[in-house]
Every structure is written in C-alpha cells, then in structure tokens.
Coordinates of C-alpha atoms and ligand atoms in Angstrom, one line a residue:
Chain C
M1 CA 78.5 155.3 -26.1
V2 CA 78.0 158.7 -24.5
K3 CA 81.0 160.8 -23.3
I4 CA 80.9 161.6 -19.6
I5 CA 83.6 163.8 -17.9
Y6 CA 84.5 163.5 -14.3
K7 CA 86.4 166.3 -12.6
D8 CA 87.9 165.9 -9.1
F9 CA 88.1 168.8 -6.4
E10 CA 91.7 169.4 -7.6
G11 CA 90.5 169.9 -11.2
T12 CA 92.0 166.8 -12.7
V13 CA 89.7 165.7 -15.7
R14 CA 88.8 162.2 -16.7
E15 CA 86.8 161.6 -19.7
V16 CA 85.1 158.2 -20.4
D17 CA 82.7 156.5 -22.7
A18 CA 79.5 155.4 -21.1
K19 CA 76.9 153.0 -21.8
V20 CA 73.4 154.1 -22.4
G21 CA 71.3 152.7 -19.4
E22 CA 74.0 152.4 -17.0
T23 CA 74.1 155.1 -14.3
V24 CA 76.8 157.8 -14.0
M25 CA 77.8 155.9 -10.9
E26 CA 78.4 152.7 -12.5
T27 CA 80.3 154.3 -15.3
A28 CA 82.6 155.9 -12.7
I29 CA 83.3 152.7 -10.8
K30 CA 83.9 150.6 -13.9
N31 CA 86.5 153.1 -15.1
G32 CA 88.2 153.4 -11.7
I33 CA 87.3 157.2 -11.5
P34 CA 88.4 158.3 -7.9
G35 CA 86.1 160.0 -5.6
I36 CA 82.9 157.9 -6.0
D37 CA 82.6 155.4 -3.6
A38 CA 79.0 153.9 -4.0
D39 CA 79.3 151.6 -1.1
C40 CA 75.5 150.5 -1.7
G41 CA 76.0 149.7 -5.3
G42 CA 73.4 152.1 -6.4
A43 CA 70.5 151.5 -3.9
C44 CA 70.2 155.0 -2.9
A45 CA 71.1 154.1 0.6
C46 CA 74.7 155.5 1.3
A47 CA 75.0 159.0 -0.3
T48 CA 78.8 158.1 -1.2
C49 CA 78.2 158.8 -4.9
H50 CA 77.4 162.6 -4.4
V51 CA 78.6 164.7 -7.4
Y52 CA 78.0 168.2 -8.5
V53 CA 76.4 168.2 -12.1
D54 CA 77.8 171.0 -14.2
A55 CA 75.0 173.8 -14.2
S56 CA 74.4 173.6 -18.0
F57 CA 73.3 170.0 -17.6
M58 CA 70.9 170.4 -14.5
E59 CA 67.9 170.5 -16.8
K60 CA 68.8 167.4 -18.7
V61 CA 69.7 165.3 -15.8
G62 CA 66.2 166.1 -14.3
T63 CA 65.2 166.3 -10.7
P64 CA 65.7 163.9 -7.8
E65 CA 62.9 161.6 -6.6
D66 CA 61.9 162.0 -3.1
M67 CA 64.4 159.4 -1.6
E68 CA 67.2 160.8 -3.4
Q69 CA 66.1 164.5 -2.2
S70 CA 65.8 163.4 1.2
M71 CA 69.3 161.8 1.4
L72 CA 70.7 164.9 -0.3
D73 CA 69.3 167.0 2.2
F74 CA 71.3 165.4 4.6
A75 CA 74.6 164.8 3.0
E76 CA 77.6 166.7 3.3
N77 CA 78.6 169.9 1.4
V78 CA 75.4 170.0 -0.7
T79 CA 74.7 172.5 -3.1
E80 CA 72.0 173.2 -5.8
T81 CA 73.7 171.1 -8.3
S82 CA 74.2 168.1 -6.0
R83 CA 73.0 164.8 -7.1
L84 CA 73.5 161.2 -6.2
S85 CA 75.4 159.9 -9.5
C86 CA 73.6 156.4 -8.8
Q87 CA 70.3 157.9 -9.7
I88 CA 71.4 159.5 -13.1
P89 CA 71.0 157.2 -15.9
V90 CA 73.1 157.8 -18.9
S91 CA 71.2 158.7 -22.0
E92 CA 72.2 160.2 -25.5
D93 CA 71.0 163.4 -24.3
L94 CA 73.9 163.6 -21.6
E95 CA 76.5 163.6 -24.2
G96 CA 79.4 165.6 -22.5
L97 CA 78.0 165.6 -19.1
T98 CA 80.4 167.0 -16.7
V99 CA 80.2 166.1 -13.0
T100 CA 82.6 167.0 -10.2
T101 CA 83.4 164.7 -7.1
P102 CA 83.4 166.4 -3.7
E103 CA 86.5 166.6 -1.7
A104 CA 84.9 164.7 1.2
Q105 CA 84.8 161.4 -1.1
H106 CA 88.5 161.4 -1.8
Chain K
M1 CA 104.5 143.2 11.6
D2 CA 105.6 145.4 8.6
L3 CA 104.4 143.6 5.4
S4 CA 104.9 146.9 3.1
S5 CA 107.7 144.8 1.3
A6 CA 105.2 142.2 0.3
K7 CA 105.6 141.2 -3.3
Q8 CA 102.9 138.5 -3.6
I9 CA 99.4 139.0 -2.1
V10 CA 96.9 136.1 -2.5
V11 CA 93.2 136.9 -1.8
I12 CA 90.9 134.0 -1.3
G13 CA 87.2 134.5 -2.0
G14 CA 86.0 137.0 -4.7
G15 CA 83.0 138.6 -3.0
Q16 CA 82.4 142.1 -1.7
A17 CA 85.4 142.0 0.8
G18 CA 87.9 140.3 -1.3
A19 CA 87.2 142.6 -4.4
Q20 CA 87.5 145.6 -2.1
A21 CA 90.8 144.3 -0.6
V22 CA 91.9 144.1 -4.2
F23 CA 90.6 147.6 -5.2
S24 CA 92.1 149.3 -2.1
L25 CA 95.7 147.6 -2.5
R26 CA 95.8 149.0 -6.1
Q27 CA 94.3 152.3 -5.1
G28 CA 96.8 152.4 -2.3
G29 CA 99.8 152.2 -4.7
Y30 CA 100.7 148.4 -4.3
D31 CA 102.1 147.3 -7.5
G32 CA 103.3 143.7 -6.7
A33 CA 101.6 140.6 -7.7
I34 CA 97.8 140.0 -6.6
T35 CA 96.0 136.8 -7.1
L36 CA 92.3 136.6 -6.6
V37 CA 91.1 132.9 -6.0
G38 CA 87.2 132.7 -6.3
D39 CA 85.4 129.3 -6.5
E40 CA 82.3 131.0 -8.3
P41 CA 82.4 131.3 -12.0
A42 CA 81.4 135.0 -12.2
P43 CA 83.8 137.9 -11.6
P44 CA 83.2 139.6 -8.2
Y45 CA 79.6 140.9 -7.9
Q46 CA 77.3 142.5 -5.4
R47 CA 74.8 140.2 -3.6
P48 CA 72.2 142.7 -2.4
P49 CA 70.4 142.7 -5.8
L50 CA 70.0 139.0 -5.8
S51 CA 67.0 139.1 -3.3
K52 CA 65.7 142.4 -4.9
A53 CA 66.0 143.9 -8.4
F54 CA 67.9 141.1 -10.1
L55 CA 65.6 138.4 -8.7
K56 CA 62.6 140.4 -10.0
G57 CA 64.3 140.3 -13.4
E58 CA 64.9 144.0 -13.6
M59 CA 68.7 144.1 -14.0
P60 CA 70.9 142.3 -16.2
E61 CA 73.7 140.3 -14.7
E62 CA 76.7 142.5 -15.9
R63 CA 75.3 145.2 -13.7
L64 CA 76.1 143.2 -10.7
Y65 CA 79.7 143.1 -11.5
F66 CA 81.9 145.5 -9.5
K67 CA 84.3 145.8 -12.5
P68 CA 84.2 144.5 -16.0
A69 CA 86.5 141.4 -16.2
A70 CA 89.1 143.5 -18.2
W71 CA 89.8 145.7 -15.4
Y72 CA 91.4 142.8 -13.6
Q73 CA 93.7 142.2 -16.5
D74 CA 94.4 145.9 -17.0
N75 CA 95.2 146.2 -13.5
G76 CA 97.5 143.1 -13.0
V77 CA 95.2 141.3 -10.9
E78 CA 95.2 137.6 -11.8
L79 CA 91.6 136.5 -11.4
M80 CA 91.4 132.7 -10.8
L81 CA 87.7 131.9 -11.1
G82 CA 86.1 128.7 -10.4
V83 CA 88.8 127.7 -8.2
S84 CA 88.9 127.0 -4.6
A85 CA 91.6 127.1 -2.1
T86 CA 91.7 123.8 -0.3
R87 CA 94.4 124.3 2.3
I88 CA 96.6 126.8 3.7
D89 CA 100.3 125.9 4.8
R90 CA 101.4 128.8 6.9
S91 CA 104.8 127.7 7.6
A92 CA 105.6 127.5 4.0
R93 CA 103.4 130.4 3.4
Q94 CA 101.5 128.7 0.5
V95 CA 97.9 128.1 -0.4
H96 CA 96.8 125.0 -2.2
L97 CA 94.4 125.2 -4.9
S98 CA 91.4 122.6 -6.1
H99 CA 93.5 122.0 -9.3
D100 CA 96.6 120.9 -7.5
A101 CA 98.4 124.3 -8.1
V102 CA 100.2 125.9 -5.1
L103 CA 100.4 129.9 -4.6
D104 CA 103.1 131.4 -2.6
Y105 CA 102.3 134.5 -0.5
D106 CA 103.7 137.3 1.7
A107 CA 100.3 138.3 2.8
L108 CA 97.1 136.1 2.7
I109 CA 93.6 137.9 2.9
L110 CA 90.8 135.5 3.7
A111 CA 87.4 136.7 2.2
T112 CA 85.6 133.5 2.2
G113 CA 82.2 134.9 3.1
S114 CA 79.6 132.7 4.6
R115 CA 77.1 129.8 3.4
P116 CA 73.4 129.4 3.9
R117 CA 72.6 127.2 7.0
A118 CA 71.2 124.0 5.8
L119 CA 67.6 122.9 6.7
P120 CA 68.1 120.0 9.1
L121 CA 64.7 118.3 8.2
P122 CA 63.5 115.6 5.9
G123 CA 62.9 116.7 2.3
A124 CA 65.3 119.5 2.4
D125 CA 67.1 117.7 -0.8
L126 CA 64.0 117.5 -2.8
D127 CA 63.9 119.4 -6.3
G128 CA 62.2 122.8 -5.9
V129 CA 63.9 123.6 -2.5
H130 CA 66.2 126.6 -3.0
E131 CA 68.5 128.7 -1.0
L132 CA 69.5 132.4 -2.0
R133 CA 73.2 133.4 -1.7
S134 CA 74.8 133.5 -5.2
L135 CA 74.1 134.2 -8.7
A136 CA 73.9 130.4 -9.5
D137 CA 71.0 130.2 -6.8
V138 CA 69.2 132.9 -8.5
E139 CA 69.7 131.3 -11.9
R140 CA 68.0 128.2 -10.6
L141 CA 65.3 129.9 -8.7
A142 CA 64.2 132.7 -11.0
P143 CA 62.7 130.8 -13.8
Q144 CA 60.5 129.1 -11.2
T145 CA 59.1 132.2 -9.9
I146 CA 56.0 132.2 -12.0
A147 CA 52.8 134.1 -11.3
G148 CA 50.1 131.8 -9.7
R149 CA 52.3 129.2 -8.2
S150 CA 53.1 128.9 -4.8
I151 CA 56.2 129.6 -2.7
V152 CA 56.8 128.8 0.9
I153 CA 59.7 130.6 2.5
V154 CA 61.3 129.2 5.6
G155 CA 62.7 131.8 7.7
A156 CA 61.6 135.7 8.2
G157 CA 65.1 137.3 8.0
Y158 CA 65.9 140.1 5.7
I159 CA 66.6 138.0 2.8
G160 CA 63.4 135.9 3.3
L161 CA 61.3 139.0 3.5
E162 CA 62.8 140.5 0.5
A163 CA 62.2 137.5 -1.5
A164 CA 58.6 137.3 -0.3
A165 CA 58.2 140.9 -1.6
V166 CA 59.7 140.1 -4.8
A167 CA 57.7 136.9 -5.2
R168 CA 54.4 138.4 -4.2
Q169 CA 55.1 141.3 -6.9
L170 CA 55.6 138.6 -9.3
G171 CA 52.1 137.3 -8.7
M172 CA 53.1 134.2 -6.6
D173 CA 51.1 132.9 -3.7
V174 CA 53.6 133.4 -0.7
T175 CA 53.6 131.8 2.7
V176 CA 56.5 132.8 5.1
L177 CA 57.2 130.3 8.0
E178 CA 58.9 131.5 11.0
M179 CA 59.8 129.8 14.1
A180 CA 60.2 132.7 16.5
P181 CA 57.1 134.4 17.5
R182 CA 57.7 137.5 15.3
V183 CA 59.6 138.1 12.1
L184 CA 63.1 139.5 12.1
A185 CA 63.2 138.6 15.6
R186 CA 67.0 137.9 15.7
V187 CA 67.8 141.3 14.1
T188 CA 65.3 144.1 15.5
S189 CA 62.8 145.1 17.9
P190 CA 58.9 144.1 18.2
V191 CA 58.0 147.6 16.9
M192 CA 59.6 146.8 13.6
S193 CA 58.7 143.2 13.4
D194 CA 55.0 144.2 13.9
F195 CA 55.3 146.8 11.0
Y196 CA 56.9 144.6 8.6
E197 CA 54.3 141.7 9.4
K198 CA 51.5 144.3 8.7
Q199 CA 53.1 145.3 5.6
H200 CA 53.6 141.9 4.2
R201 CA 50.0 140.9 5.2
A202 CA 48.5 143.9 3.5
Q203 CA 50.4 142.8 0.3
G204 CA 48.8 139.5 0.6
V205 CA 51.6 137.5 2.1
D206 CA 50.7 134.7 4.5
I207 CA 53.0 135.3 7.4
R208 CA 53.0 132.6 10.1
C209 CA 55.0 133.2 13.2
G210 CA 55.7 130.5 15.7
A211 CA 55.3 127.8 13.1
G212 CA 57.0 124.7 13.5
L213 CA 58.2 123.1 10.2
A214 CA 58.3 119.2 10.5
A215 CA 59.2 118.4 7.0
L216 CA 59.0 119.2 3.2
K217 CA 56.9 116.6 1.4
G218 CA 57.5 115.6 -2.3
D219 CA 56.2 113.8 -5.1
N220 CA 58.6 111.9 -7.5
G221 CA 61.4 113.8 -6.1
A222 CA 60.0 117.2 -6.3
V223 CA 58.6 119.3 -3.4
T224 CA 55.0 119.7 -3.1
A225 CA 54.2 120.8 0.5
A226 CA 55.6 122.0 3.8
Q227 CA 54.3 119.8 6.7
L228 CA 54.0 121.6 10.1
V229 CA 54.6 119.9 13.5
D230 CA 50.6 119.9 13.8
G231 CA 50.5 117.8 11.0
S232 CA 48.9 120.5 8.6
E233 CA 50.4 121.0 5.2
I234 CA 50.9 124.1 2.9
K235 CA 51.1 123.6 -0.7
A236 CA 54.5 124.5 -2.2
D237 CA 55.7 124.5 -5.7
L238 CA 58.8 126.2 -4.6
V239 CA 60.5 126.3 -1.1
L240 CA 63.2 128.8 -0.3
I241 CA 65.3 128.3 2.8
G242 CA 66.6 131.4 4.5
I243 CA 67.4 130.4 8.0
G244 CA 70.8 132.3 8.4
I245 CA 74.4 131.8 7.4
L246 CA 77.6 130.2 8.7
P247 CA 80.9 131.8 8.3
N248 CA 83.2 130.0 5.8
E249 CA 86.0 129.6 8.5
E250 CA 86.9 125.9 8.1
L251 CA 90.0 126.7 5.9
A252 CA 91.5 128.9 8.4
A253 CA 90.5 126.7 11.3
E254 CA 92.2 123.8 9.6
A255 CA 95.4 125.9 9.4
G256 CA 95.2 126.5 13.0
I257 CA 94.3 130.2 12.8
A258 CA 92.0 131.0 15.8
C259 CA 88.3 130.9 14.9
E260 CA 85.3 131.3 17.2
N261 CA 82.1 131.4 15.0
G262 CA 84.2 133.5 12.5
I263 CA 87.8 134.0 12.1
L264 CA 89.2 136.1 15.0
V265 CA 90.8 139.4 13.9
D266 CA 91.9 142.7 15.3
R267 CA 91.1 146.1 14.3
D268 CA 93.4 145.8 11.4
A269 CA 91.6 142.7 10.2
R270 CA 94.7 140.8 11.0
T271 CA 94.2 137.3 12.4
N272 CA 96.6 135.6 14.9
D273 CA 99.0 134.9 12.3
P274 CA 100.7 138.3 11.4
H275 CA 100.7 137.3 7.6
V276 CA 97.0 136.4 7.3
F277 CA 94.1 138.7 7.3
A278 CA 90.3 137.9 7.2
C279 CA 87.5 140.3 6.2
G280 CA 83.7 140.3 5.6
D281 CA 81.0 137.8 6.6
C282 CA 83.9 135.2 7.7
A283 CA 85.5 137.5 10.3
R284 CA 84.7 138.1 13.9
R285 CA 85.9 141.5 14.6
P286 CA 86.2 144.3 17.2
L287 CA 83.2 146.5 17.2
V288 CA 84.9 149.7 18.5
H289 CA 81.6 151.5 19.1
Y290 CA 80.1 148.7 21.3
G291 CA 83.3 147.6 23.1
R292 CA 82.8 143.8 22.1
I293 CA 83.8 141.7 19.1
G294 CA 81.1 140.5 16.7
R295 CA 80.6 139.2 13.2
L296 CA 78.6 141.4 10.8
E297 CA 76.9 140.3 7.7
S298 CA 76.6 143.4 5.5
V299 CA 78.2 145.1 2.7
H300 CA 79.4 148.1 4.8
N301 CA 81.4 145.6 7.0
A302 CA 82.8 143.8 4.0
I303 CA 84.0 147.1 2.4
E304 CA 85.4 148.4 5.5
Q305 CA 87.4 145.4 6.5
G306 CA 88.6 145.0 3.0
K307 CA 89.9 148.6 3.2
L308 CA 91.4 147.9 6.8
A309 CA 93.2 144.8 5.6
A310 CA 94.6 146.6 2.5
A311 CA 95.7 149.5 4.7
A312 CA 97.4 147.3 7.4
I313 CA 99.3 145.3 4.7
L314 CA 100.8 148.5 2.9
G315 CA 101.5 150.0 6.3
K316 CA 99.1 152.9 5.8
P317 CA 97.2 154.7 8.5
R318 CA 94.1 152.7 9.7
P319 CA 90.9 153.9 7.8
P320 CA 88.0 155.1 9.9
E321 CA 85.7 152.5 11.6
D322 CA 82.4 153.8 10.9
T323 CA 79.1 152.9 12.7
P324 CA 77.9 149.5 11.1
W325 CA 75.1 150.0 8.6
F326 CA 72.6 148.0 6.5
W327 CA 69.8 148.5 4.3
S328 CA 66.8 146.4 3.1
D329 CA 64.4 147.1 0.3
Q330 CA 60.8 145.6 0.4
Y331 CA 58.0 146.8 -1.9
D332 CA 58.5 150.4 -1.7
L333 CA 59.8 150.4 1.8
K334 CA 63.4 151.7 2.3
L335 CA 64.8 150.5 5.6
Q336 CA 68.0 152.1 6.5
I337 CA 69.6 150.6 9.6
A338 CA 72.8 152.3 11.6
G339 CA 74.2 150.8 14.5
L340 CA 73.6 147.4 16.4
S341 CA 70.5 147.5 18.7
Q342 CA 71.2 144.5 20.9
D343 CA 71.0 145.4 24.7
Y344 CA 69.1 148.6 24.3
D345 CA 67.3 149.8 27.3
E346 CA 65.0 152.2 25.7
L347 CA 63.3 152.6 22.4
V348 CA 61.7 155.8 20.9
V349 CA 59.4 155.7 17.8
R350 CA 59.7 158.9 15.7
G351 CA 56.9 159.5 13.1
D352 CA 53.8 157.2 12.4
P353 CA 54.3 153.7 11.0
E354 CA 50.9 154.0 9.6
A355 CA 52.4 156.7 7.3
R356 CA 54.8 154.2 6.3
K357 CA 57.9 156.7 7.0
F358 CA 59.0 156.6 10.6
A359 CA 62.2 155.6 12.6
T360 CA 63.0 153.6 15.6
F361 CA 65.7 154.6 17.8
Y362 CA 67.6 152.4 20.4
L363 CA 69.3 154.0 23.4
K364 CA 71.4 152.4 26.2
S365 CA 72.1 154.4 29.2
G366 CA 71.0 157.4 27.3
A367 CA 73.3 157.0 24.4
L368 CA 72.0 156.4 20.9
I369 CA 73.3 153.0 19.9
A370 CA 71.1 152.2 16.6
V371 CA 68.4 153.3 14.2
D372 CA 66.0 151.6 12.1
A373 CA 64.6 154.1 9.5
V374 CA 61.8 153.5 7.1
N375 CA 61.8 155.7 4.2
S376 CA 63.7 158.4 6.5
P377 CA 67.1 159.0 5.3
P378 CA 67.5 162.1 7.5
E379 CA 67.0 160.0 10.7
F380 CA 69.3 157.4 9.3
L381 CA 72.1 159.6 8.2
A382 CA 72.1 161.9 11.6
S383 CA 72.1 158.9 13.6
K384 CA 75.0 157.2 11.9
K385 CA 77.2 160.1 13.1
L386 CA 75.4 160.4 16.5
I387 CA 76.2 156.7 17.2
A388 CA 79.8 157.1 15.9
A389 CA 80.2 160.0 18.5
G390 CA 78.7 157.9 21.4
A391 CA 76.2 160.8 21.8
K392 CA 73.4 161.0 24.1
V393 CA 70.1 162.3 23.0
A394 CA 67.0 163.2 24.8
P395 CA 64.2 160.6 23.9
E396 CA 61.6 163.4 24.0
R397 CA 63.4 165.2 21.4
L398 CA 63.8 162.2 19.2
S399 CA 60.2 161.5 19.3
D400 CA 59.2 165.2 18.5
T401 CA 59.0 165.5 14.7
S402 CA 58.6 169.1 15.1
I403 CA 62.3 169.3 15.9
S404 CA 64.3 168.6 12.8
M405 CA 67.0 165.8 12.7
K406 CA 69.7 168.6 11.8
E407 CA 68.5 170.2 15.1
I408 CA 68.9 167.2 17.2
A409 CA 72.3 166.2 15.6
A410 CA 73.5 169.8 16.5
T411 CA 72.4 169.7 20.0
A412 CA 73.2 166.3 21.0
V413 CA 76.0 166.0 23.6
Ligands
LIG501 C1 70.6 137.8 -1.2 C2 71.4 138.6 -0.3 C3 70.9 139.9 -0.3 C4 71.7 140.9 0.8 N1 71.3 142.1 0.9 C5 72.2 143.0 1.6 C6 71.8 144.4 1.7 O1 70.6 144.8 1.2 N2 72.5 145.1 2.3 C7 73.7 144.6 3.1 O2 74.5 145.4 3.5 N3 74.1 143.3 2.8 C8 73.3 142.5 2.0 N4 73.6 141.2 2.1 C9 74.9 140.9 2.8 C10 76.1 141.2 2.0 O3 75.9 140.8 0.6 C11 77.4 140.3 2.6 O4 77.6 140.6 3.8 C12 78.6 140.3 1.7 O5 78.4 139.9 0.5 C13 79.8 139.8 2.4 O6 80.8 139.8 1.5 P1 82.0 138.6 1.8 O7 82.9 139.1 0.7 O8 82.6 138.6 3.1 O9 81.3 137.3 1.3 P2 80.7 136.9 0.0 O10 80.2 138.0 -0.7 O11 79.9 135.7 0.4 O12 82.1 136.4 -0.8 C14 82.8 135.1 -0.4 C15 83.3 134.5 -1.7 O13 84.3 133.6 -1.5 C16 84.1 132.4 -2.0 N5 84.9 131.3 -1.3 C17 84.4 130.7 -0.1 N6 85.4 129.9 0.1 C18 86.3 129.8 -0.8 C19 87.6 129.1 -1.1 N7 87.9 128.1 -0.2 N8 88.1 129.1 -2.2 C20 87.7 130.0 -3.2 N9 86.6 130.8 -3.0 C21 85.9 130.6 -1.8 C22 82.6 132.3 -2.1 O14 82.0 131.3 -3.1 C23 82.1 133.7 -2.3 O15 82.2 133.8 -3.7 C24 73.0 140.4 1.3 C25 73.3 139.0 1.0 C26 72.7 138.2 0.3 C27 73.0 136.6 0.0
LIG502 S1 75.7 154.4 -4.4 FE1 74.7 154.5 -2.7 S2 73.4 156.3 -2.7 FE2 74.3 156.0 -4.7

C-alpha cells in the first residue's frame, strides 16, 4: 500500500491507501474522493480526471505521453503541474504523493 | 412532482447508468434507502474495456468495477446481484423480483440497458458463436481467442471493429462481414469508413462489405464456417455477432410506461409516470442540441442521465446537458467523437488520414454539429464546446491546419 493525499480546491485533505498498479484516478474513485469524475474510466478520452501534482513529485510521476499531453494542452486551467490522474500508475516511489483537484471538477 | 421526501429508492439495472444514479443520490445528500437490483453476478462495472484491454487480457477484472463491493455496504446501498426485476406494479409502487420478493418504492429508476440483437439465421445457436456485452460473454469468449485460429465477426460497428483489432493483435485470422456497403455505415461518414477499412486491411483483417451472410455451418454442434448467400464459405473456429443492440424496455412497456424503441423520458430522465425514471441505453431522451429525441448508446449518456435522474428526485437544479460524446480504441488509433453527425450537409477534413491523425467535421447550415477526431484531442475538445454553443465555423478555417483549434474556437460565432 502506498499513501496518496488528495487535496481539494478548498484545501480539504483526504489521505488514502493506494494499491500499487492501480492509477491515481482509480484510487480516488474507489475511495469516493470528490473532484475526480473520470467519465471515460481511464481511457485518456475525457480529461475529467485532471489534477495538479505537488511540485516535489513532478519528477517521480514522469512525463505525460503524447495523447495525454495533447489532451492537457486543451483542458481547462492547466498549469505546469497538470496531469491526467488516470495516466499515473501508483508505485512504491509515489509514497506520500499529493495531488490537488481543480475547482472546475467539483 | 416533488419527490424530495422520498425514503425508498429502487434502481433496476446495475450498469453504468444505474451505478451513476446511486453515486449521485448519495453524493447529493440523499440518506434514505437505496436498493440496486442487477441481474448480473458482478458488482457494477464498466463495459468499454470488454472489447479493448480486458478482452486482450491486459486488465484484471476488479479494475472494471466502479467501486469495490464494500463501498455499497459502507454507503448503505443494498446490492441485490443476480436478481432480476420481473414486474412493476405502478399503482402499488412495487417492484416484483425473480425470487418472489417485492420492493416498495417512492421513486424507481430503470437502468436496464440494452441487449445484443440476435442473429436471425440458421446456425446462430451453435457452440463457438458469441456475443459481446457482458463480463460473462468475455469469460466465454476470451479463452477461445487463440493465435492461429480463425474468427468471423458479423457486423462492422464499433464493437465489432474493436474486437477485430484485439483478435488480430492476439494473432488470430480475422474476417469481418458487413452487410452494408461500408464499415460503420450506421454511425459515421464514408470518409471515416474508408479510413478504418484501410487500417484494418493493413493489419491483415479481411474486411468484406456488402457481404450477405446466409447461415453459420457446424459440425457436431460447433461452428466451423460462415456461409455467404453466394454459397461460398469462410472458415470459422469462432464467430462473434455484433449487429447492434435492442433497448431493454419490456419491463417498462408491460407496466404501461410509454416506450418507442426506448423508454420515453423528458429532460429530467422522467417517464410518463412521475415516480419512474429511465436512464442510459434503455431510454429515448430529448437531445437538446439537436431539437429532437433519440436513444444514445454511450458511457457519457449513461452518466449524464444517471445524474439527471438523481437531481430530479432530490429536487436539485438540472445538471448540464453536454454535447453527446463517445470514443473507440482500435490498434493505436484513438477515435473521439463529439456530437451526432446525422443530417450533416457539409463535411470538412482537417489533417491527413495517411498520417493517422486527422479530424472530420460535420456541419449543418454552417453550424458545427459533430466531429470524428482520430488521435486529435484538440479537435475533439474544442468541437465539444463549439457544438454545445451551436457555433458556426467557416469550413475553410477548419481545414486549415495552420490555424490552431484554440484560435478557431476563440473566433467562432
Ligand atoms: C463491448 C462494449 C464496448 C463499449 N465501448 C464503449 C466506448 O468505448 N465508449 C462508450 O462511450 N461506450 C461504449 N460502450 C457502450 C456503453 O458501455 C453503454 O452505453 C453503457 O454501458 C450503458 O449503460 P446502461 O447502464 O444504460 O446499460 P448497461 O451497462 O447495459 O447496464 C444495464 C444492466 O441492467 C441489467 N438488467 C437489465 N434488465 C434487468 C432486470 N429486469 N432486472 C435486473 N437487472 C437488469 C443488465 O443485465 C445490465 O447489467 C460499449 C459497450 C459494450 C458492450
Ligand atoms: S479518466 Fe478520462 S481521461 Fe482520465
């Protein structure tokens, strides 16, 4: 189990145990974290699982693939730390990962 | 009618729409009883991977589930799995179940989905003839998808073509039979059909359009070949039927709820009985961006209508009705579709299909009504908004790839 921390736009913090191999999106959905809709179920087709990754984890989560980057280029309120959470698999390396959900998804 | 004092809500059908209705009711603060009746043994799960990663064996079953089974218990949702609703008694406000139990309701949500259309030809019941709708279907089919064996797929819709791509990637000999003169004929334009035919052929799939299937032939009860009307035969160790779906509306129709190729609902997903709602594949709904009614078969539609029904029951403002959208994954091609292209009067291609990254836009009287975007998220995301806004876009700008979609979106009227 790996600890993942979800913050919403109002600053409410929710900490959950994630399974290695599932994605940051799946972990959120299974734990009822608000602010991640994930309409396409992780197919990288909807951009409703957008999160801001804590700057200190940017390197560890890696860089988005072309499809994801291209979705992000067009999603709303995107910043340098934006990622689609369905494209981030949980690994031991991500212990303590903090992501913030955008206001628009609430 | 105000149902906000409802104490007992029953949802029939534990698919995408039924599950969403349950999630939205709890999220919306409803704390009364919820019973979710589903005739499949598994907790609610997503279907799209059934013809994609899950069929390919790249995804464990639990990852299909929307929530772990414990979630329902923790959130006071009674899950009745493997149980079907057999009759609705509207005057008593009761649902009768397959094991002779009866549930009372203040509000009832029908989310019964759809079922594959059966092949009306001899041999359809032979062993080795499959359909692809449920987890159980994949459990039967997947062990048979073995490299070197042959599969004939009847029907070139999205599910048939996705299955063809997977079977090919697994090393099977794949033939696709389509009665219409082109693949995807019911859902998209000739430009897209032509593109997908070429892609599948390049991967080694034998695509036969205008093919009249006469019968499936078997030996000892197991399918061996597909026979065409001209008498020729195609070897088949396996056959997959993907010729469309029918809405599960009988339960509603038998209870006197208005149906017409789908359970008829209003913008709040309410049927002609104010206590009864219907959402997802089984419902025929107003399509507000198109000024008509229609039945959609997509995840987005199921989610949206599940939310609409929950909001209406709780007396909350109606959630937004977005542009209908859909996606399909075949090989490394991600197709994202926004809008409904029926009745377009102008078609514009942006980009080069040869590059496997392009979009086809559909306009009607100058307004953008739909897009098919292949490996092109900006075209998809921008169009989704433009369509919702009923925007007019100049065709020569759409086809000009030197103008970005951001610019096009910013200047559309
Ligand atoms: C293989 C496949 C791939 C797909 N791919 C995509 C895709 O890529 N993108 C996309 O947008 N859409 C896709 N779809 C479509 C999408 O999955 C459906 O539109 C969606 O599942 C509809 O949700 P629903 O809840 O209305 O119906 P369903 O998900 O079919 O759920 C209905 C449930 O109700 C049950 N039920 C029916 N009658 C009763 C009864 N009397 N009592 C109890 N239970 C009952 C059914 O058994 C079923 O479990 C795909 C569908 C399939 C089959
Ligand atoms: S869940 Fe749809 S893009 Fe991530």
